[in-house]
Structures are given as C-alpha cells and as structure tokens.
Amino acid sequence: MTAEDFVRDLDERNQAILRRLAPDATLKPEVSGDLNVRNLLKVALKNEIEATEIAARWLVTTDDVDVKMAFARQAGDEAKHYRMIADRLRDLGFHASSFDPLAKGYGPLFSYLDTLRTTVERVAAGQFTREAIAVVKNRQFIEFCDRAGDTVTATLYRDVIEPDERFHHQLGRSLLLRCATTPAAQDLARRAAARTLALAEELQAAALQTAGIHHAPGC
Ligand SMILES: [Fe+2]
Ligand SMILES: [Fe+2]
C-alpha cells in the first residue's frame, strides 16, 4: 500500500487500542492514598528524562538531516518539559534537584526503544505511537488535575506540554510518510508500533495494580 494508506491504517489500529487505554473508568478515578498531582509529576519526570534520552541517542545514530533535526527538536522539548515539571514540583514543595528519576534504572519501554535500529521503526514507535499514547494520558492527567483543583498544573499541561507531544506525534507522521514506502518497511513499522502499545498497556496494568495509578502523564 502507499505510505499515505499505510499511515492512515496504522493510525486507525493505534487509536482502536488507545481507546482501551482510555476507558471511561479512568476518567472517574478512585483517588486514594498517595495518588496526588505531586506523585504523578514525579512519574512524569522519569517519562520526560527517558523521552529526552532516547531522542538524543537516536539523533546521533542517523545520517538523515531531517530525521536528526526531528529528534533534536524532540529532545529539546522533552528536556524543557522536565524543567517545567521540576519547577512545578518545587512550587508544590518537592525539590527535584535531590531526586534522580532514573535511580531504579530505565523502564521497559525505554529499553525496548533502545533496541530499535532503523529510522522507520524509531519514528513509528518512539514518535508516532508513543506520542499518541502521551496525548491520551495527558488528557486524562489534565482532567485529574482539574478535579484535584490544581489549575496551575492543568494549565501547564494543556497549554504547553500536550501541544508539544501532539507535535512530536505529527513529526512521526511526516517522517513515516517519507520512510514507510515499502512492504518491508511498513511491516517493521507496524510491529514496532504494536510492541510499543503492548508495553504501554502492560505498564498501565502494572501501575494500576501496584500503585493505583491510571493517569500518569506521558511524554
Ligand atoms: Fe514528546
Ligand atoms: Fe514530554
């Protein structure tokens, strides 16, 4: 199929699965224990630092200037998100300077993304799919913040972070249109996207089970 048809098909497949990540129940959360904006923002720090680093690793291992600059732009945005979230945490009484989000190591999604060697897999998984997941998760997180009465954090996500993540998804779309042009490339892209979604579902199930978290922000 053409690259245009392929990207449309992949988007539809992704959205069908993302609807499972966004069941109505997650929009009416049972808030209990330590499930608060502060603790969810600490999860966000880890997501942002991992997103920064994977984009940075990929930017130095491609020779294609457009791809390089797309990853550079993403790395910069994710680092900016990290700083903004750290600033917000400081206002909420938590000093991120004494906190290492990677103290327990990288997560399974980062480890998987780090194995990808081709541009078509990287943009399908790390940008087109992961950033589509981020948009859904951030929408849920914004609702959570609104419900918790934290309009400052909600506004940060609504006005800055969520539009940036949407842009990263669009970067992935435009690069996929350029490189998912053969059946072999499309097959690689489809597999990488499916694995990314499966990992996101597993991670969400694990977070729900261990910490009752079902709306940690994405990146
Ligand atoms: Fe992002
Ligand atoms: Fe981000």
PDB file of C-alpha atoms and ligand atoms in Angstrom:
ATOM      1  CA  MET A   1       0.000   0.000   0.000  1.00  0.00           C
ATOM      2  CA  THR A   2       1.096   3.617  -0.382  1.00  0.00           C
ATOM      3  CA  ALA A   3       2.759   5.375   2.526  1.00  0.00           C
ATOM      4  CA  GLU A   4      -0.364   7.555   2.929  1.00  0.00           C
ATOM      5  CA  ASP A   5      -2.634   4.496   3.148  1.00  0.00           C
ATOM      6  CA  PHE A   6      -0.208   2.793   5.497  1.00  0.00           C
ATOM      7  CA  VAL A   7      -0.036   5.731   7.917  1.00  0.00           C
ATOM      8  CA  ARG A   8      -3.827   6.080   7.915  1.00  0.00           C
ATOM      9  CA  ASP A   9      -4.194   2.353   8.614  1.00  0.00           C
ATOM     10  CA  LEU A  10      -1.585   2.420  11.394  1.00  0.00           C
ATOM     11  CA  ASP A  11      -3.277   5.428  12.971  1.00  0.00           C
ATOM     12  CA  GLU A  12      -6.624   3.607  12.979  1.00  0.00           C
ATOM     13  CA  ARG A  13      -5.071   0.495  14.536  1.00  0.00           C
ATOM     14  CA  ASN A  14      -3.346   2.609  17.188  1.00  0.00           C
ATOM     15  CA  GLN A  15      -6.489   4.572  18.017  1.00  0.00           C
ATOM     16  CA  ALA A  16      -8.502   1.358  18.407  1.00  0.00           C
ATOM     17  CA  ILE A  17      -6.046   0.152  21.057  1.00  0.00           C
ATOM     18  CA  LEU A  18      -5.707   3.580  22.657  1.00  0.00           C
ATOM     19  CA  ARG A  19      -9.419   3.539  23.347  1.00  0.00           C
ATOM     20  CA  ARG A  20      -8.645   0.623  25.683  1.00  0.00           C
ATOM     21  CA  LEU A  21      -6.063   2.795  27.449  1.00  0.00           C
ATOM     22  CA  ALA A  22      -8.722   5.435  27.857  1.00  0.00           C
ATOM     23  CA  PRO A  23     -11.762   3.640  29.242  1.00  0.00           C
ATOM     24  CA  ASP A  24     -14.402   5.820  30.849  1.00  0.00           C
ATOM     25  CA  ALA A  25     -13.461   4.384  34.223  1.00  0.00           C
ATOM     26  CA  THR A  26     -10.074   6.069  34.113  1.00  0.00           C
ATOM     27  CA  LEU A  27     -11.840   9.390  33.758  1.00  0.00           C
ATOM     28  CA  LYS A  28     -13.704   8.812  37.022  1.00  0.00           C
ATOM     29  CA  PRO A  29     -10.747   7.794  39.142  1.00  0.00           C
ATOM     30  CA  GLU A  30     -10.923   6.486  42.645  1.00  0.00           C
ATOM     31  CA  VAL A  31      -8.450   8.763  44.326  1.00  0.00           C
ATOM     32  CA  SER A  32      -6.945   7.231  47.419  1.00  0.00           C
ATOM     33  CA  GLY A  33      -3.682   7.088  49.377  1.00  0.00           C
ATOM     34  CA  ASP A  34      -0.782   8.799  47.769  1.00  0.00           C
ATOM     35  CA  LEU A  35      -2.368   9.285  44.376  1.00  0.00           C
ATOM     36  CA  ASN A  36      -1.898  13.021  44.027  1.00  0.00           C
ATOM     37  CA  VAL A  37      -0.590  15.513  41.485  1.00  0.00           C
ATOM     38  CA  ARG A  38       2.813  15.689  43.179  1.00  0.00           C
ATOM     39  CA  ASN A  39       3.445  11.954  42.992  1.00  0.00           C
ATOM     40  CA  LEU A  40       2.137  11.715  39.433  1.00  0.00           C
ATOM     41  CA  LEU A  41       4.501  14.544  38.420  1.00  0.00           C
ATOM     42  CA  LYS A  42       7.400  12.508  39.790  1.00  0.00           C
ATOM     43  CA  VAL A  43       6.380   9.701  37.406  1.00  0.00           C
ATOM     44  CA  ALA A  44       6.260  12.354  34.670  1.00  0.00           C
ATOM     45  CA  LEU A  45       9.871  13.353  35.390  1.00  0.00           C
ATOM     46  CA  LYS A  46      11.005   9.819  34.663  1.00  0.00           C
ATOM     47  CA  ASN A  47       8.983   9.709  31.444  1.00  0.00           C
ATOM     48  CA  GLU A  48      10.415  13.043  30.285  1.00  0.00           C
ATOM     49  CA  ILE A  49      14.036  12.157  31.021  1.00  0.00           C
ATOM     50  CA  GLU A  50      13.647   8.837  29.187  1.00  0.00           C
ATOM     51  CA  ALA A  51      11.999  10.574  26.209  1.00  0.00           C
ATOM     52  CA  THR A  52      14.818  13.142  26.158  1.00  0.00           C
ATOM     53  CA  GLU A  53      17.495  10.479  26.202  1.00  0.00           C
ATOM     54  CA  ILE A  54      16.047   8.144  23.601  1.00  0.00           C
ATOM     55  CA  ALA A  55      15.606  11.041  21.144  1.00  0.00           C
ATOM     56  CA  ALA A  56      19.185  12.155  21.869  1.00  0.00           C
ATOM     57  CA  ARG A  57      20.560   8.646  21.318  1.00  0.00           C
ATOM     58  CA  TRP A  58      18.705   8.390  18.033  1.00  0.00           C
ATOM     59  CA  LEU A  59      19.780  11.793  16.784  1.00  0.00           C
ATOM     60  CA  VAL A  60      23.459  10.807  16.884  1.00  0.00           C
ATOM     61  CA  THR A  61      22.894   7.469  15.125  1.00  0.00           C
ATOM     62  CA  THR A  62      21.224   8.688  11.942  1.00  0.00           C
ATOM     63  CA  ASP A  63      22.780  10.446   8.960  1.00  0.00           C
ATOM     64  CA  ASP A  64      19.500  11.807   7.611  1.00  0.00           C
ATOM     65  CA  VAL A  65      19.433  15.535   8.398  1.00  0.00           C
ATOM     66  CA  ASP A  66      15.617  15.804   8.629  1.00  0.00           C
ATOM     67  CA  VAL A  67      15.438  12.821  10.982  1.00  0.00           C
ATOM     68  CA  LYS A  68      18.344  14.124  13.032  1.00  0.00           C
ATOM     69  CA  MET A  69      16.702  17.513  13.474  1.00  0.00           C
ATOM     70  CA  ALA A  70      13.318  15.977  14.324  1.00  0.00           C
ATOM     71  CA  PHE A  71      14.921  14.002  17.162  1.00  0.00           C
ATOM     72  CA  ALA A  72      16.898  17.090  18.213  1.00  0.00           C
ATOM     73  CA  ARG A  73      13.700  19.128  18.410  1.00  0.00           C
ATOM     74  CA  GLN A  74      12.016  16.387  20.410  1.00  0.00           C
ATOM     75  CA  ALA A  75      14.958  16.014  22.814  1.00  0.00           C
ATOM     76  CA  GLY A  76      14.890  19.764  23.453  1.00  0.00           C
ATOM     77  CA  ASP A  77      11.131  19.792  24.072  1.00  0.00           C
ATOM     78  CA  GLU A  78      11.267  16.822  26.451  1.00  0.00           C
ATOM     79  CA  ALA A  79      14.125  18.466  28.392  1.00  0.00           C
ATOM     80  CA  LYS A  80      12.033  21.638  28.588  1.00  0.00           C
ATOM     81  CA  HIS A  81       9.111  19.590  29.949  1.00  0.00           C
ATOM     82  CA  TYR A  82      11.426  18.090  32.554  1.00  0.00           C
ATOM     83  CA  ARG A  83      12.468  21.553  33.745  1.00  0.00           C
ATOM     84  CA  MET A  84       8.893  22.896  33.803  1.00  0.00           C
ATOM     85  CA  ILE A  85       7.679  19.876  35.771  1.00  0.00           C
ATOM     86  CA  ALA A  86      10.619  20.170  38.185  1.00  0.00           C
ATOM     87  CA  ASP A  87       9.731  23.864  38.691  1.00  0.00           C
ATOM     88  CA  ARG A  88       6.102  22.973  39.346  1.00  0.00           C
ATOM     89  CA  LEU A  89       7.163  20.270  41.821  1.00  0.00           C
ATOM     90  CA  ARG A  90       9.273  22.850  43.666  1.00  0.00           C
ATOM     91  CA  ASP A  91       6.190  25.087  43.980  1.00  0.00           C
ATOM     92  CA  LEU A  92       4.349  22.050  45.364  1.00  0.00           C
ATOM     93  CA  GLY A  93       7.080  21.611  47.973  1.00  0.00           C
ATOM     94  CA  PHE A  94       9.169  18.884  46.353  1.00  0.00           C
ATOM     95  CA  HIS A  95      12.757  19.631  45.356  1.00  0.00           C
ATOM     96  CA  ALA A  96      13.543  17.639  42.235  1.00  0.00           C
ATOM     97  CA  SER A  97      17.221  18.640  42.398  1.00  0.00           C
ATOM     98  CA  SER A  98      17.727  15.984  45.076  1.00  0.00           C
ATOM     99  CA  PHE A  99      15.739  13.378  43.153  1.00  0.00           C
ATOM    100  CA  ASP A 100      17.064  11.008  40.491  1.00  0.00           C
ATOM    101  CA  PRO A 101      14.158   9.670  38.424  1.00  0.00           C
ATOM    102  CA  LEU A 102      16.486   7.017  36.984  1.00  0.00           C
ATOM    103  CA  ALA A 103      17.739   5.761  40.359  1.00  0.00           C
ATOM    104  CA  LYS A 104      15.904   2.478  39.799  1.00  0.00           C
ATOM    105  CA  GLY A 105      17.065   2.236  36.186  1.00  0.00           C
ATOM    106  CA  TYR A 106      15.367   2.702  32.844  1.00  0.00           C
ATOM    107  CA  GLY A 107      11.878   1.368  32.237  1.00  0.00           C
ATOM    108  CA  PRO A 108      10.876  -1.461  29.869  1.00  0.00           C
ATOM    109  CA  LEU A 109       9.594   0.892  27.153  1.00  0.00           C
ATOM    110  CA  PHE A 110      12.896   2.792  27.075  1.00  0.00           C
ATOM    111  CA  SER A 111      14.815  -0.488  26.956  1.00  0.00           C
ATOM    112  CA  TYR A 112      12.700  -1.684  24.042  1.00  0.00           C
ATOM    113  CA  LEU A 113      13.002   1.574  22.093  1.00  0.00           C
ATOM    114  CA  ASP A 114      16.751   1.499  22.612  1.00  0.00           C
ATOM    115  CA  THR A 115      16.940  -1.780  20.672  1.00  0.00           C
ATOM    116  CA  LEU A 116      15.448  -0.242  17.510  1.00  0.00           C
ATOM    117  CA  ARG A 117      17.980   0.305  14.738  1.00  0.00           C
ATOM    118  CA  THR A 118      16.022   1.565  11.745  1.00  0.00           C
ATOM    119  CA  THR A 119      14.504   5.009  11.316  1.00  0.00           C
ATOM    120  CA  VAL A 120      11.157   3.614  10.227  1.00  0.00           C
ATOM    121  CA  GLU A 121      10.849   1.599  13.467  1.00  0.00           C
ATOM    122  CA  ARG A 122      12.047   4.505  15.603  1.00  0.00           C
ATOM    123  CA  VAL A 123       9.600   7.039  14.225  1.00  0.00           C
ATOM    124  CA  ALA A 124       6.741   4.505  14.222  1.00  0.00           C
ATOM    125  CA  ALA A 125       7.365   3.518  17.858  1.00  0.00           C
ATOM    126  CA  GLY A 126       9.004   6.494  19.568  1.00  0.00           C
ATOM    127  CA  GLN A 127       7.170   9.332  17.871  1.00  0.00           C
ATOM    128  CA  PHE A 128       4.045   8.278  16.015  1.00  0.00           C
ATOM    129  CA  THR A 129       2.838   5.764  18.622  1.00  0.00           C
ATOM    130  CA  ARG A 130       4.422   6.771  21.917  1.00  0.00           C
ATOM    131  CA  GLU A 131       3.387  10.386  21.446  1.00  0.00           C
ATOM    132  CA  ALA A 132      -0.170   9.357  20.565  1.00  0.00           C
ATOM    133  CA  ILE A 133      -0.232   7.473  23.885  1.00  0.00           C
ATOM    134  CA  ALA A 134       1.101  10.607  25.597  1.00  0.00           C
ATOM    135  CA  VAL A 135      -1.731  12.710  24.206  1.00  0.00           C
ATOM    136  CA  VAL A 136      -4.330  10.305  25.672  1.00  0.00           C
ATOM    137  CA  LYS A 137      -2.564  10.051  29.031  1.00  0.00           C
ATOM    138  CA  ASN A 138      -2.064  13.794  29.300  1.00  0.00           C
ATOM    139  CA  ARG A 139      -5.726  14.415  28.581  1.00  0.00           C
ATOM    140  CA  GLN A 140      -6.576  12.084  31.465  1.00  0.00           C
ATOM    141  CA  PHE A 141      -3.995  13.760  33.690  1.00  0.00           C
ATOM    142  CA  ILE A 142      -5.381  17.238  32.901  1.00  0.00           C
ATOM    143  CA  GLU A 143      -8.834  16.026  33.981  1.00  0.00           C
ATOM    144  CA  PHE A 144      -7.289  14.594  37.136  1.00  0.00           C
ATOM    145  CA  CYS A 145      -5.597  17.949  37.906  1.00  0.00           C
ATOM    146  CA  ASP A 146      -8.823  19.851  37.249  1.00  0.00           C
ATOM    147  CA  ARG A 147     -10.680  17.526  39.582  1.00  0.00           C
ATOM    148  CA  ALA A 148      -7.973  17.955  42.226  1.00  0.00           C
ATOM    149  CA  GLY A 149      -8.320  21.747  41.875  1.00  0.00           C
ATOM    150  CA  ASP A 150      -4.747  22.159  40.599  1.00  0.00           C
ATOM    151  CA  THR A 151      -5.365  24.597  37.767  1.00  0.00           C
ATOM    152  CA  VAL A 152      -1.689  25.603  37.525  1.00  0.00           C
ATOM    153  CA  THR A 153      -0.556  22.072  36.647  1.00  0.00           C
ATOM    154  CA  ALA A 154      -3.597  21.550  34.414  1.00  0.00           C
ATOM    155  CA  THR A 155      -2.759  24.755  32.509  1.00  0.00           C
ATOM    156  CA  LEU A 156       0.910  23.768  32.125  1.00  0.00           C
ATOM    157  CA  TYR A 157      -0.162  20.510  30.513  1.00  0.00           C
ATOM    158  CA  ARG A 158      -2.994  21.984  28.478  1.00  0.00           C
ATOM    159  CA  ASP A 159      -1.084  24.982  27.094  1.00  0.00           C
ATOM    160  CA  VAL A 160       2.482  23.709  26.721  1.00  0.00           C
ATOM    161  CA  ILE A 161       3.180  20.035  27.240  1.00  0.00           C
ATOM    162  CA  GLU A 162       0.210  18.444  25.493  1.00  0.00           C
ATOM    163  CA  PRO A 163       0.574  20.598  22.323  1.00  0.00           C
ATOM    164  CA  ASP A 164       4.286  19.704  22.196  1.00  0.00           C
ATOM    165  CA  GLU A 165       3.541  15.972  22.470  1.00  0.00           C
ATOM    166  CA  ARG A 166       0.950  16.336  19.725  1.00  0.00           C
ATOM    167  CA  PHE A 167       3.626  17.986  17.593  1.00  0.00           C
ATOM    168  CA  HIS A 168       6.024  15.083  18.233  1.00  0.00           C
ATOM    169  CA  HIS A 169       3.321  12.716  17.004  1.00  0.00           C
ATOM    170  CA  GLN A 170       2.998  14.861  13.859  1.00  0.00           C
ATOM    171  CA  LEU A 171       6.777  14.750  13.353  1.00  0.00           C
ATOM    172  CA  GLY A 172       6.497  10.961  13.476  1.00  0.00           C
ATOM    173  CA  ARG A 173       3.681  11.068  10.945  1.00  0.00           C
ATOM    174  CA  SER A 174       5.612  13.180   8.448  1.00  0.00           C
ATOM    175  CA  LEU A 175       8.739  11.015   8.767  1.00  0.00           C
ATOM    176  CA  LEU A 176       6.694   7.821   8.412  1.00  0.00           C
ATOM    177  CA  LEU A 177       5.160   9.169   5.213  1.00  0.00           C
ATOM    178  CA  ARG A 178       8.697   9.537   3.917  1.00  0.00           C
ATOM    179  CA  CYS A 179      10.155   6.217   5.000  1.00  0.00           C
ATOM    180  CA  ALA A 180       7.288   3.672   5.235  1.00  0.00           C
ATOM    181  CA  THR A 181       7.228   3.242   1.481  1.00  0.00           C
ATOM    182  CA  THR A 182       7.923  -0.490   1.015  1.00  0.00           C
ATOM    183  CA  PRO A 183       6.127  -3.588   2.339  1.00  0.00           C
ATOM    184  CA  ALA A 184       9.243  -4.479   4.370  1.00  0.00           C
ATOM    185  CA  ALA A 185       9.467  -1.023   5.961  1.00  0.00           C
ATOM    186  CA  GLN A 186       5.727  -0.997   6.667  1.00  0.00           C
ATOM    187  CA  ASP A 187       5.988  -4.389   8.329  1.00  0.00           C
ATOM    188  CA  LEU A 188       8.809  -3.173  10.594  1.00  0.00           C
ATOM    189  CA  ALA A 189       6.841  -0.045  11.476  1.00  0.00           C
ATOM    190  CA  ARG A 190       3.657  -1.997  12.242  1.00  0.00           C
ATOM    191  CA  ARG A 191       5.499  -4.404  14.547  1.00  0.00           C
ATOM    192  CA  ALA A 192       7.308  -1.595  16.384  1.00  0.00           C
ATOM    193  CA  ALA A 193       4.066   0.320  16.915  1.00  0.00           C
ATOM    194  CA  ALA A 194       2.260  -2.806  18.172  1.00  0.00           C
ATOM    195  CA  ARG A 195       5.057  -3.631  20.628  1.00  0.00           C
ATOM    196  CA  THR A 196       5.036  -0.049  21.941  1.00  0.00           C
ATOM    197  CA  LEU A 197       1.290  -0.181  22.555  1.00  0.00           C
ATOM    198  CA  ALA A 198       1.561  -3.607  24.208  1.00  0.00           C
ATOM    199  CA  LEU A 199       4.266  -2.302  26.542  1.00  0.00           C
ATOM    200  CA  ALA A 200       2.166   0.762  27.357  1.00  0.00           C
ATOM    201  CA  GLU A 201      -0.797  -1.461  28.224  1.00  0.00           C
ATOM    202  CA  GLU A 202       1.384  -3.722  30.379  1.00  0.00           C
ATOM    203  CA  LEU A 203       2.894  -0.711  32.124  1.00  0.00           C
ATOM    204  CA  GLN A 204      -0.515   0.773  32.754  1.00  0.00           C
ATOM    205  CA  ALA A 205      -1.799  -2.522  34.164  1.00  0.00           C
ATOM    206  CA  ALA A 206       1.264  -2.806  36.410  1.00  0.00           C
ATOM    207  CA  ALA A 207       0.972   0.789  37.623  1.00  0.00           C
ATOM    208  CA  LEU A 208      -2.703   0.256  38.353  1.00  0.00           C
ATOM    209  CA  GLN A 209      -2.004  -2.918  40.295  1.00  0.00           C
ATOM    210  CA  THR A 210       0.962  -1.704  42.326  1.00  0.00           C
ATOM    211  CA  ALA A 211       0.139   1.956  42.897  1.00  0.00           C
ATOM    212  CA  GLY A 212      -3.435   2.524  41.778  1.00  0.00           C
ATOM    213  CA  ILE A 213      -2.081   4.873  39.094  1.00  0.00           C
ATOM    214  CA  HIS A 214      -4.067   5.103  35.905  1.00  0.00           C
ATOM    215  CA  HIS A 215      -3.415   8.590  34.684  1.00  0.00           C
ATOM    216  CA  ALA A 216       0.301   9.239  34.992  1.00  0.00           C
ATOM    217  CA  PRO A 217       1.216  11.781  32.336  1.00  0.00           C
ATOM    218  CA  GLY A 218       3.081  10.676  29.228  1.00  0.00           C
ATOM    219  CA  CYS A 219       5.630  12.486  27.122  1.00  0.00           C
TER     220      CYS A 219
HETATM  221 FE    FE B   1       7.061  14.046  23.479  1.00  0.00          FE
HETATM  222 FE    FE B   2       7.402  15.471  27.044  1.00  0.00          FE
END
